[in-house]
Amino acid sequence: MAYIKARTLLNHCFALDEFVPGLCTSLVGSPLIERELALNSALPQASFLRDHRLLTLFNEALKGRKQPLENFTDAQLKEPASQRNPLTISVIYYLYSASVLIPWFFNKGIFVPSHARLQQIFADSRSEADLLHACYPLPQWSIFVSLPFFADLTKAEQEQWPEILRDFGGFYASVMLDENNEPELGVIMVESSGLPLERFKLKLSAATFKDSAAAYLAETHAHYNVFVKEQPENFDEAKFAELEHSMYTLMPYIIKICAHIAKATDFVNLKGATVTPGNIDPKQGTGGLTHSARLNEQFFCLN
């Protein structure tokens, strides 16, 4: 069975450095992570990154270096004028990608549910609210869920496979807290070709899947309208309607997988030995005081 290679996932992280050199590793060995984790009293296992503090944290980590984010602030990106500016919108989506990819870089956890296990997961009949809430305790700050390539499934398995997932080789997922300490799930889908898409975000405290995506879709629609005016040859309302439909179709599968991984206890590594996923200790590293990143990827299989 073919899956996206670990080096492809690492390349997604290092690609962040093409816009801001050194961003991917700027927090390695930094006490800033421990400081940010201390803010997560409402949900201790949540990521050390939050959307409303991304620029503040990155600019602290990159202090003293000449880099393109130094002229922006978190407050500035929220201003109406910035929300209508194609340049700042591009910066926003770059930061959104970093919010999921950088935490993954530290643990490098790759979760591999089997086809049979996925069919069990997809059959989960819990309420939408219960499934959303079940995602809270993801086992690491950010995870990558590896999905089998559709072409490598047997004919019987292909008939069972959700059409919306056919072109995807997996996805990154990270639980973070908003400015009100409400949990959100940030997700970056990755196509089978290895191309990562833009991050979408779901409110995990919502009562329904539709409600969980409402804020994300409203923000995306506003940004989309800016590009409809700037690039009418590439953007129109019909394409946004397709995006919205795809979101509603995709969400149940992603949420069910994350909810299952958050509660699972029967992970094994590639050799079949029992393993328990977790975050690296922020107090361990150089001199026992600073944060280091795991050197090699970890595999957590669900058979």
PDB file of C-alpha atoms in Angstrom:
ATOM      1  CA  MET A   1       0.000   0.000   0.000  1.00  0.00           C
ATOM      2  CA  ALA A   2       1.488   3.378  -1.024  1.00  0.00           C
ATOM      3  CA  TYR A   3       1.442   6.418   1.248  1.00  0.00           C
ATOM      4  CA  ILE A   4       2.915   9.918   1.136  1.00  0.00           C
ATOM      5  CA  LYS A   5       6.604   9.728   2.063  1.00  0.00           C
ATOM      6  CA  ALA A   6       7.839  11.257   5.310  1.00  0.00           C
ATOM      7  CA  ARG A   7      10.392  13.376   3.456  1.00  0.00           C
ATOM      8  CA  THR A   8       7.548  14.994   1.499  1.00  0.00           C
ATOM      9  CA  LEU A   9       5.951  16.022   4.805  1.00  0.00           C
ATOM     10  CA  LEU A  10       9.244  17.483   6.016  1.00  0.00           C
ATOM     11  CA  ASN A  11       9.556  19.401   2.752  1.00  0.00           C
ATOM     12  CA  HIS A  12       6.194  21.050   3.480  1.00  0.00           C
ATOM     13  CA  CYS A  13       7.695  22.412   6.695  1.00  0.00           C
ATOM     14  CA  PHE A  14      10.956  23.546   5.149  1.00  0.00           C
ATOM     15  CA  ALA A  15       9.039  25.210   2.290  1.00  0.00           C
ATOM     16  CA  LEU A  16       7.879  27.811   4.833  1.00  0.00           C
ATOM     17  CA  ASP A  17      11.448  29.139   4.775  1.00  0.00           C
ATOM     18  CA  GLU A  18      11.062  30.222   1.151  1.00  0.00           C
ATOM     19  CA  PHE A  19       9.101  33.274   2.342  1.00  0.00           C
ATOM     20  CA  VAL A  20      10.632  33.741   5.803  1.00  0.00           C
ATOM     21  CA  PRO A  21      14.110  32.180   6.015  1.00  0.00           C
ATOM     22  CA  GLY A  22      14.506  30.143   9.165  1.00  0.00           C
ATOM     23  CA  LEU A  23      10.854  30.263  10.220  1.00  0.00           C
ATOM     24  CA  CYS A  24      10.491  26.468  10.345  1.00  0.00           C
ATOM     25  CA  THR A  25      13.251  26.059  12.937  1.00  0.00           C
ATOM     26  CA  SER A  26      13.086  29.477  14.634  1.00  0.00           C
ATOM     27  CA  LEU A  27      11.432  28.019  17.744  1.00  0.00           C
ATOM     28  CA  VAL A  28      13.806  25.068  18.123  1.00  0.00           C
ATOM     29  CA  GLY A  29      15.721  25.559  21.360  1.00  0.00           C
ATOM     30  CA  SER A  30      13.493  28.492  22.314  1.00  0.00           C
ATOM     31  CA  PRO A  31      11.907  29.010  25.759  1.00  0.00           C
ATOM     32  CA  LEU A  32       9.030  30.748  23.960  1.00  0.00           C
ATOM     33  CA  ILE A  33       7.269  27.402  23.422  1.00  0.00           C
ATOM     34  CA  GLU A  34       7.163  26.660  27.127  1.00  0.00           C
ATOM     35  CA  ARG A  35       5.808  30.160  27.749  1.00  0.00           C
ATOM     36  CA  GLU A  36       3.055  29.726  25.179  1.00  0.00           C
ATOM     37  CA  LEU A  37       2.106  26.277  26.465  1.00  0.00           C
ATOM     38  CA  ALA A  38       1.613  27.798  29.912  1.00  0.00           C
ATOM     39  CA  LEU A  39      -1.268  29.829  28.437  1.00  0.00           C
ATOM     40  CA  ASN A  40      -3.174  26.616  27.619  1.00  0.00           C
ATOM     41  CA  SER A  41      -4.742  26.077  31.041  1.00  0.00           C
ATOM     42  CA  ALA A  42      -8.129  25.452  29.408  1.00  0.00           C
ATOM     43  CA  LEU A  43      -6.729  22.601  27.305  1.00  0.00           C
ATOM     44  CA  PRO A  44      -3.162  21.631  28.278  1.00  0.00           C
ATOM     45  CA  GLN A  45      -2.534  19.384  25.250  1.00  0.00           C
ATOM     46  CA  ALA A  46      -3.400  22.138  22.743  1.00  0.00           C
ATOM     47  CA  SER A  47      -0.720  23.500  20.412  1.00  0.00           C
ATOM     48  CA  PHE A  48       1.676  26.256  21.426  1.00  0.00           C
ATOM     49  CA  LEU A  49       0.516  28.331  18.432  1.00  0.00           C
ATOM     50  CA  ARG A  50      -2.653  30.454  18.323  1.00  0.00           C
ATOM     51  CA  ASP A  51      -3.918  32.473  15.372  1.00  0.00           C
ATOM     52  CA  HIS A  52      -4.231  35.733  17.288  1.00  0.00           C
ATOM     53  CA  ARG A  53      -0.607  35.527  18.522  1.00  0.00           C
ATOM     54  CA  LEU A  54       1.198  34.100  15.498  1.00  0.00           C
ATOM     55  CA  LEU A  55       3.047  37.240  14.417  1.00  0.00           C
ATOM     56  CA  THR A  56       3.897  38.217  17.971  1.00  0.00           C
ATOM     57  CA  LEU A  57       5.506  34.841  18.583  1.00  0.00           C
ATOM     58  CA  PHE A  58       7.261  34.482  15.235  1.00  0.00           C
ATOM     59  CA  ASN A  59       8.696  37.993  15.375  1.00  0.00           C
ATOM     60  CA  GLU A  60      10.027  37.296  18.867  1.00  0.00           C
ATOM     61  CA  ALA A  61      11.596  34.049  17.656  1.00  0.00           C
ATOM     62  CA  LEU A  62      13.145  35.804  14.650  1.00  0.00           C
ATOM     63  CA  LYS A  63      14.236  38.926  16.545  1.00  0.00           C
ATOM     64  CA  GLY A  64      17.400  40.420  15.103  1.00  0.00           C
ATOM     65  CA  ARG A  65      16.917  38.893  11.650  1.00  0.00           C
ATOM     66  CA  LYS A  66      15.836  40.823   8.591  1.00  0.00           C
ATOM     67  CA  GLN A  67      12.623  39.134   7.452  1.00  0.00           C
ATOM     68  CA  PRO A  68       9.340  40.138   5.743  1.00  0.00           C
ATOM     69  CA  LEU A  69       7.056  39.575   8.753  1.00  0.00           C
ATOM     70  CA  GLU A  70       8.761  42.199  10.922  1.00  0.00           C
ATOM     71  CA  ASN A  71       6.650  44.984   9.405  1.00  0.00           C
ATOM     72  CA  PHE A  72       3.354  43.327  10.365  1.00  0.00           C
ATOM     73  CA  THR A  73       1.515  42.923  13.669  1.00  0.00           C
ATOM     74  CA  ASP A  74      -1.321  40.619  14.703  1.00  0.00           C
ATOM     75  CA  ALA A  75      -3.613  43.603  15.230  1.00  0.00           C
ATOM     76  CA  GLN A  76      -2.764  45.017  11.806  1.00  0.00           C
ATOM     77  CA  LEU A  77      -3.752  41.822  10.008  1.00  0.00           C
ATOM     78  CA  LYS A  78      -7.207  42.004  11.599  1.00  0.00           C
ATOM     79  CA  GLU A  79      -7.887  45.529  10.344  1.00  0.00           C
ATOM     80  CA  PRO A  80     -10.569  45.831   7.616  1.00  0.00           C
ATOM     81  CA  ALA A  81      -8.081  47.351   5.179  1.00  0.00           C
ATOM     82  CA  SER A  82      -5.748  44.373   5.594  1.00  0.00           C
ATOM     83  CA  GLN A  83      -8.615  41.966   5.056  1.00  0.00           C
ATOM     84  CA  ARG A  84      -9.185  43.600   1.649  1.00  0.00           C
ATOM     85  CA  ASN A  85      -5.526  43.672   0.607  1.00  0.00           C
ATOM     86  CA  PRO A  86      -4.324  40.723  -1.509  1.00  0.00           C
ATOM     87  CA  LEU A  87      -0.783  41.020  -0.090  1.00  0.00           C
ATOM     88  CA  THR A  88      -1.807  40.838   3.551  1.00  0.00           C
ATOM     89  CA  ILE A  89      -4.350  38.108   2.791  1.00  0.00           C
ATOM     90  CA  SER A  90      -1.479  36.068   1.346  1.00  0.00           C
ATOM     91  CA  VAL A  91       0.515  36.666   4.546  1.00  0.00           C
ATOM     92  CA  ILE A  92      -2.476  35.521   6.613  1.00  0.00           C
ATOM     93  CA  TYR A  93      -2.743  32.217   4.746  1.00  0.00           C
ATOM     94  CA  TYR A  94       0.992  31.679   4.959  1.00  0.00           C
ATOM     95  CA  LEU A  95       0.762  32.070   8.745  1.00  0.00           C
ATOM     96  CA  TYR A  96      -2.229  29.734   8.846  1.00  0.00           C
ATOM     97  CA  SER A  97      -0.153  27.021   7.168  1.00  0.00           C
ATOM     98  CA  ALA A  98       2.723  27.630   9.577  1.00  0.00           C
ATOM     99  CA  SER A  99       0.333  27.270  12.548  1.00  0.00           C
ATOM    100  CA  VAL A 100      -0.191  23.588  11.695  1.00  0.00           C
ATOM    101  CA  LEU A 101       3.101  22.631  10.027  1.00  0.00           C
ATOM    102  CA  ILE A 102       5.523  24.006  12.627  1.00  0.00           C
ATOM    103  CA  PRO A 103       4.009  22.116  15.595  1.00  0.00           C
ATOM    104  CA  TRP A 104       4.086  18.955  13.458  1.00  0.00           C
ATOM    105  CA  PHE A 105       7.805  19.516  12.790  1.00  0.00           C
ATOM    106  CA  PHE A 106       8.572  19.095  16.499  1.00  0.00           C
ATOM    107  CA  ASN A 107       7.003  15.647  16.993  1.00  0.00           C
ATOM    108  CA  LYS A 108       6.823  14.366  13.406  1.00  0.00           C
ATOM    109  CA  GLY A 109       3.984  11.985  14.235  1.00  0.00           C
ATOM    110  CA  ILE A 110       2.499  10.050  11.304  1.00  0.00           C
ATOM    111  CA  PHE A 111      -0.733   8.207  12.077  1.00  0.00           C
ATOM    112  CA  VAL A 112      -1.629   5.337   9.764  1.00  0.00           C
ATOM    113  CA  PRO A 113      -5.117   3.808  10.139  1.00  0.00           C
ATOM    114  CA  SER A 114      -5.726   0.701   8.066  1.00  0.00           C
ATOM    115  CA  HIS A 115      -8.508   0.579   5.468  1.00  0.00           C
ATOM    116  CA  ALA A 116     -10.521  -1.730   7.742  1.00  0.00           C
ATOM    117  CA  ARG A 117     -10.070   0.605  10.707  1.00  0.00           C
ATOM    118  CA  LEU A 118     -11.142   3.582   8.604  1.00  0.00           C
ATOM    119  CA  GLN A 119     -14.359   1.826   7.622  1.00  0.00           C
ATOM    120  CA  GLN A 120     -15.119   1.352  11.324  1.00  0.00           C
ATOM    121  CA  ILE A 121     -14.343   5.016  11.964  1.00  0.00           C
ATOM    122  CA  PHE A 122     -16.573   6.225   9.118  1.00  0.00           C
ATOM    123  CA  ALA A 123     -19.461   4.215  10.564  1.00  0.00           C
ATOM    124  CA  ASP A 124     -19.334   6.157  13.861  1.00  0.00           C
ATOM    125  CA  SER A 125     -22.920   7.258  14.547  1.00  0.00           C
ATOM    126  CA  ARG A 126     -22.339   9.656  17.434  1.00  0.00           C
ATOM    127  CA  SER A 127     -23.923  13.105  17.239  1.00  0.00           C
ATOM    128  CA  GLU A 128     -22.022  15.847  15.436  1.00  0.00           C
ATOM    129  CA  ALA A 129     -21.485  17.727  18.712  1.00  0.00           C
ATOM    130  CA  ASP A 130     -20.092  14.622  20.420  1.00  0.00           C
ATOM    131  CA  LEU A 131     -17.698  13.954  17.537  1.00  0.00           C
ATOM    132  CA  LEU A 132     -16.445  17.544  17.533  1.00  0.00           C
ATOM    133  CA  HIS A 133     -15.888  17.496  21.286  1.00  0.00           C
ATOM    134  CA  ALA A 134     -14.122  14.134  21.054  1.00  0.00           C
ATOM    135  CA  CYS A 135     -11.363  15.779  18.972  1.00  0.00           C
ATOM    136  CA  TYR A 136     -10.153  17.901  21.912  1.00  0.00           C
ATOM    137  CA  PRO A 137      -7.397  15.570  23.166  1.00  0.00           C
ATOM    138  CA  LEU A 138      -5.406  14.940  19.992  1.00  0.00           C
ATOM    139  CA  PRO A 139      -2.298  13.068  21.188  1.00  0.00           C
ATOM    140  CA  GLN A 140       0.204  15.584  19.797  1.00  0.00           C
ATOM    141  CA  TRP A 141       0.284  19.315  19.081  1.00  0.00           C
ATOM    142  CA  SER A 142      -0.093  18.517  15.400  1.00  0.00           C
ATOM    143  CA  ILE A 143      -0.440  15.163  13.656  1.00  0.00           C
ATOM    144  CA  PHE A 144      -0.347  13.872  10.110  1.00  0.00           C
ATOM    145  CA  VAL A 145      -2.941  11.246   9.222  1.00  0.00           C
ATOM    146  CA  SER A 146      -1.745   9.120   6.321  1.00  0.00           C
ATOM    147  CA  LEU A 147      -4.426   7.818   3.955  1.00  0.00           C
ATOM    148  CA  PRO A 148      -3.855   5.028   1.419  1.00  0.00           C
ATOM    149  CA  PHE A 149      -3.656   5.970  -2.237  1.00  0.00           C
ATOM    150  CA  PHE A 150      -6.961   5.183  -3.912  1.00  0.00           C
ATOM    151  CA  ALA A 151      -5.233   3.494  -6.861  1.00  0.00           C
ATOM    152  CA  ASP A 152      -3.596   0.986  -4.502  1.00  0.00           C
ATOM    153  CA  LEU A 153      -6.825  -0.149  -2.874  1.00  0.00           C
ATOM    154  CA  THR A 154      -8.392  -3.398  -4.020  1.00  0.00           C
ATOM    155  CA  LYS A 155     -11.500  -3.134  -6.189  1.00  0.00           C
ATOM    156  CA  ALA A 156     -13.675  -4.043  -3.196  1.00  0.00           C
ATOM    157  CA  GLU A 157     -11.956  -1.413  -1.056  1.00  0.00           C
ATOM    158  CA  GLN A 158     -12.337   1.230  -3.780  1.00  0.00           C
ATOM    159  CA  GLU A 159     -16.065   0.626  -3.810  1.00  0.00           C
ATOM    160  CA  GLN A 160     -16.168   1.385  -0.078  1.00  0.00           C
ATOM    161  CA  TRP A 161     -13.884   4.431  -0.252  1.00  0.00           C
ATOM    162  CA  PRO A 162     -15.522   7.893   0.054  1.00  0.00           C
ATOM    163  CA  GLU A 163     -15.332   9.747  -3.246  1.00  0.00           C
ATOM    164  CA  ILE A 164     -14.328  13.000  -1.513  1.00  0.00           C
ATOM    165  CA  LEU A 165     -11.125  11.331  -0.216  1.00  0.00           C
ATOM    166  CA  ARG A 166      -9.972   9.768  -3.483  1.00  0.00           C
ATOM    167  CA  ASP A 167      -7.492  12.501  -4.383  1.00  0.00           C
ATOM    168  CA  PHE A 168      -6.019  12.925  -0.909  1.00  0.00           C
ATOM    169  CA  GLY A 169      -3.013  11.171   0.593  1.00  0.00           C
ATOM    170  CA  GLY A 170      -3.660  12.476   4.097  1.00  0.00           C
ATOM    171  CA  PHE A 171      -3.977  15.577   6.216  1.00  0.00           C
ATOM    172  CA  TYR A 172      -2.339  17.510   9.035  1.00  0.00           C
ATOM    173  CA  ALA A 173      -4.496  18.360  12.043  1.00  0.00           C
ATOM    174  CA  SER A 174      -3.782  20.533  15.062  1.00  0.00           C
ATOM    175  CA  VAL A 175      -5.924  21.593  18.019  1.00  0.00           C
ATOM    176  CA  MET A 176      -5.306  25.202  19.032  1.00  0.00           C
ATOM    177  CA  LEU A 177      -7.084  27.706  21.261  1.00  0.00           C
ATOM    178  CA  ASP A 178      -8.652  30.958  20.078  1.00  0.00           C
ATOM    179  CA  GLU A 179      -8.543  34.280  21.959  1.00  0.00           C
ATOM    180  CA  ASN A 180     -11.421  33.061  24.167  1.00  0.00           C
ATOM    181  CA  ASN A 181      -9.669  29.745  24.954  1.00  0.00           C
ATOM    182  CA  GLU A 182     -12.156  27.868  22.764  1.00  0.00           C
ATOM    183  CA  PRO A 183     -10.642  24.864  20.946  1.00  0.00           C
ATOM    184  CA  GLU A 184     -10.305  24.907  17.159  1.00  0.00           C
ATOM    185  CA  LEU A 185      -9.134  22.222  14.757  1.00  0.00           C
ATOM    186  CA  GLY A 186      -6.786  23.424  12.020  1.00  0.00           C
ATOM    187  CA  VAL A 187      -6.560  21.053   9.037  1.00  0.00           C
ATOM    188  CA  ILE A 188      -4.346  21.035   5.947  1.00  0.00           C
ATOM    189  CA  MET A 189      -5.336  18.471   3.336  1.00  0.00           C
ATOM    190  CA  VAL A 190      -2.546  16.979   1.230  1.00  0.00           C
ATOM    191  CA  GLU A 191      -3.248  15.671  -2.250  1.00  0.00           C
ATOM    192  CA  SER A 192      -1.918  12.260  -3.293  1.00  0.00           C
ATOM    193  CA  SER A 193       0.624  14.130  -5.422  1.00  0.00           C
ATOM    194  CA  GLY A 194       2.046  15.629  -2.223  1.00  0.00           C
ATOM    195  CA  LEU A 195       0.626  19.129  -2.744  1.00  0.00           C
ATOM    196  CA  PRO A 196      -0.656  20.679   0.520  1.00  0.00           C
ATOM    197  CA  LEU A 197      -3.812  22.807   0.310  1.00  0.00           C
ATOM    198  CA  GLU A 198      -4.740  25.848   2.383  1.00  0.00           C
ATOM    199  CA  ARG A 199      -5.653  25.360   6.028  1.00  0.00           C
ATOM    200  CA  PHE A 200      -9.275  25.235   7.076  1.00  0.00           C
ATOM    201  CA  LYS A 201     -10.430  25.606  10.662  1.00  0.00           C
ATOM    202  CA  LEU A 202     -13.325  24.146  12.647  1.00  0.00           C
ATOM    203  CA  LYS A 203     -14.772  25.242  15.993  1.00  0.00           C
ATOM    204  CA  LEU A 204     -14.756  22.151  18.176  1.00  0.00           C
ATOM    205  CA  SER A 205     -17.222  23.602  20.702  1.00  0.00           C
ATOM    206  CA  ALA A 206     -19.922  23.906  17.999  1.00  0.00           C
ATOM    207  CA  ALA A 207     -23.150  21.903  18.058  1.00  0.00           C
ATOM    208  CA  THR A 208     -23.040  20.875  14.391  1.00  0.00           C
ATOM    209  CA  PHE A 209     -20.483  20.381  11.637  1.00  0.00           C
ATOM    210  CA  LYS A 210     -22.018  23.288   9.701  1.00  0.00           C
ATOM    211  CA  ASP A 211     -21.719  25.609  12.677  1.00  0.00           C
ATOM    212  CA  SER A 212     -18.129  24.499  13.250  1.00  0.00           C
ATOM    213  CA  ALA A 213     -17.139  25.682   9.757  1.00  0.00           C
ATOM    214  CA  ALA A 214     -19.218  28.874   9.721  1.00  0.00           C
ATOM    215  CA  ALA A 215     -16.491  31.308  10.831  1.00  0.00           C
ATOM    216  CA  TYR A 216     -13.908  29.771   8.491  1.00  0.00           C
ATOM    217  CA  LEU A 217     -16.245  29.914   5.491  1.00  0.00           C
ATOM    218  CA  ALA A 218     -17.285  33.504   6.262  1.00  0.00           C
ATOM    219  CA  GLU A 219     -13.645  34.636   6.423  1.00  0.00           C
ATOM    220  CA  THR A 220     -12.741  32.663   3.305  1.00  0.00           C
ATOM    221  CA  HIS A 221     -15.709  34.089   1.403  1.00  0.00           C
ATOM    222  CA  ALA A 222     -14.668  37.647   2.290  1.00  0.00           C
ATOM    223  CA  HIS A 223     -11.114  36.961   1.127  1.00  0.00           C
ATOM    224  CA  TYR A 224     -12.410  35.169  -1.950  1.00  0.00           C
ATOM    225  CA  ASN A 225     -14.413  38.249  -2.947  1.00  0.00           C
ATOM    226  CA  VAL A 226     -11.221  40.312  -2.897  1.00  0.00           C
ATOM    227  CA  PHE A 227      -9.642  37.971  -5.426  1.00  0.00           C
ATOM    228  CA  VAL A 228     -12.832  37.881  -7.521  1.00  0.00           C
ATOM    229  CA  LYS A 229     -12.208  41.593  -8.123  1.00  0.00           C
ATOM    230  CA  GLU A 230      -8.453  41.247  -8.540  1.00  0.00           C
ATOM    231  CA  GLN A 231      -8.387  38.078 -10.647  1.00  0.00           C
ATOM    232  CA  PRO A 232     -11.847  37.499 -12.153  1.00  0.00           C
ATOM    233  CA  GLU A 233     -10.352  35.027 -14.609  1.00  0.00           C
ATOM    234  CA  ASN A 234      -9.417  32.705 -11.713  1.00  0.00           C
ATOM    235  CA  PHE A 235     -12.086  33.346  -9.077  1.00  0.00           C
ATOM    236  CA  ASP A 236     -15.891  33.503  -9.163  1.00  0.00           C
ATOM    237  CA  GLU A 237     -18.856  32.696  -6.924  1.00  0.00           C
ATOM    238  CA  ALA A 238     -19.386  29.312  -8.549  1.00  0.00           C
ATOM    239  CA  LYS A 239     -15.914  28.210  -7.460  1.00  0.00           C
ATOM    240  CA  PHE A 240     -16.573  29.341  -3.908  1.00  0.00           C
ATOM    241  CA  ALA A 241     -19.830  27.376  -3.916  1.00  0.00           C
ATOM    242  CA  GLU A 242     -17.821  24.306  -4.956  1.00  0.00           C
ATOM    243  CA  LEU A 243     -15.387  24.916  -2.102  1.00  0.00           C
ATOM    244  CA  GLU A 244     -18.238  25.219   0.387  1.00  0.00           C
ATOM    245  CA  HIS A 245     -19.852  22.014  -0.862  1.00  0.00           C
ATOM    246  CA  SER A 246     -16.530  20.158  -0.670  1.00  0.00           C
ATOM    247  CA  MET A 247     -16.033  21.370   2.904  1.00  0.00           C
ATOM    248  CA  TYR A 248     -19.413  20.094   4.052  1.00  0.00           C
ATOM    249  CA  THR A 249     -18.776  16.754   2.326  1.00  0.00           C
ATOM    250  CA  LEU A 250     -15.241  16.358   3.694  1.00  0.00           C
ATOM    251  CA  MET A 251     -15.786  17.466   7.297  1.00  0.00           C
ATOM    252  CA  PRO A 252     -17.541  14.353   8.660  1.00  0.00           C
ATOM    253  CA  TYR A 253     -14.669  12.088   7.593  1.00  0.00           C
ATOM    254  CA  ILE A 254     -11.915  14.327   8.952  1.00  0.00           C
ATOM    255  CA  ILE A 255     -13.695  14.908  12.259  1.00  0.00           C
ATOM    256  CA  LYS A 256     -14.456  11.205  12.739  1.00  0.00           C
ATOM    257  CA  ILE A 257     -10.818  10.265  12.085  1.00  0.00           C
ATOM    258  CA  CYS A 258      -9.518  12.904  14.520  1.00  0.00           C
ATOM    259  CA  ALA A 259     -12.099  11.955  17.156  1.00  0.00           C
ATOM    260  CA  HIS A 260     -11.016   8.317  16.899  1.00  0.00           C
ATOM    261  CA  ILE A 261      -7.294   9.069  17.054  1.00  0.00           C
ATOM    262  CA  ALA A 262      -7.847  11.303  20.079  1.00  0.00           C
ATOM    263  CA  LYS A 263      -9.324   8.386  22.027  1.00  0.00           C
ATOM    264  CA  ALA A 264      -7.374   5.412  20.607  1.00  0.00           C
ATOM    265  CA  THR A 265      -5.023   3.412  22.829  1.00  0.00           C
ATOM    266  CA  ASP A 266      -3.968   0.560  20.526  1.00  0.00           C
ATOM    267  CA  PHE A 267      -1.270   2.213  18.421  1.00  0.00           C
ATOM    268  CA  VAL A 268       1.636   0.110  17.164  1.00  0.00           C
ATOM    269  CA  ASN A 269       4.802   1.100  15.314  1.00  0.00           C
ATOM    270  CA  LEU A 270       5.915  -0.266  11.942  1.00  0.00           C
ATOM    271  CA  LYS A 271       7.318  -3.356  13.683  1.00  0.00           C
ATOM    272  CA  GLY A 272       4.054  -4.064  15.504  1.00  0.00           C
ATOM    273  CA  ALA A 273       5.256  -2.989  18.952  1.00  0.00           C
ATOM    274  CA  THR A 274       2.865  -1.030  21.159  1.00  0.00           C
ATOM    275  CA  VAL A 275       3.595   2.709  21.185  1.00  0.00           C
ATOM    276  CA  THR A 276       1.997   5.704  22.882  1.00  0.00           C
ATOM    277  CA  PRO A 277       2.010   9.058  21.077  1.00  0.00           C
ATOM    278  CA  GLY A 278       2.749  12.236  22.981  1.00  0.00           C
ATOM    279  CA  ASN A 279       4.525  15.569  22.797  1.00  0.00           C
ATOM    280  CA  ILE A 280       8.223  15.957  23.480  1.00  0.00           C
ATOM    281  CA  ASP A 281       8.950  17.495  26.868  1.00  0.00           C
ATOM    282  CA  PRO A 282       9.380  21.268  26.469  1.00  0.00           C
ATOM    283  CA  LYS A 283      11.801  21.285  29.405  1.00  0.00           C
ATOM    284  CA  GLN A 284      14.171  18.790  27.812  1.00  0.00           C
ATOM    285  CA  GLY A 285      16.866  19.863  25.386  1.00  0.00           C
ATOM    286  CA  THR A 286      20.107  21.757  25.663  1.00  0.00           C
ATOM    287  CA  GLY A 287      20.936  21.891  29.353  1.00  0.00           C
ATOM    288  CA  GLY A 288      17.455  20.623  30.164  1.00  0.00           C
ATOM    289  CA  LEU A 289      16.108  24.152  29.756  1.00  0.00           C
ATOM    290  CA  THR A 290      15.199  24.669  26.126  1.00  0.00           C
ATOM    291  CA  HIS A 291      13.037  22.978  23.551  1.00  0.00           C
ATOM    292  CA  SER A 292      14.368  20.620  20.893  1.00  0.00           C
ATOM    293  CA  ALA A 293      12.655  18.950  17.935  1.00  0.00           C
ATOM    294  CA  ARG A 294      12.502  15.204  17.385  1.00  0.00           C
ATOM    295  CA  LEU A 295      15.023  14.174  14.725  1.00  0.00           C
ATOM    296  CA  ASN A 296      13.089  11.298  13.125  1.00  0.00           C
ATOM    297  CA  GLU A 297       9.477  10.738  12.203  1.00  0.00           C
ATOM    298  CA  GLN A 298       7.293   8.494  14.400  1.00  0.00           C
ATOM    299  CA  PHE A 299       4.707   6.063  13.075  1.00  0.00           C
ATOM    300  CA  PHE A 300       1.512   5.205  14.935  1.00  0.00           C
ATOM    301  CA  CYS A 301      -0.512   2.524  13.166  1.00  0.00           C
ATOM    302  CA  LEU A 302      -4.119   1.543  13.836  1.00  0.00           C
ATOM    303  CA  ASN A 303      -4.841  -1.896  12.387  1.00  0.00           C
TER     304      ASN A 303
END
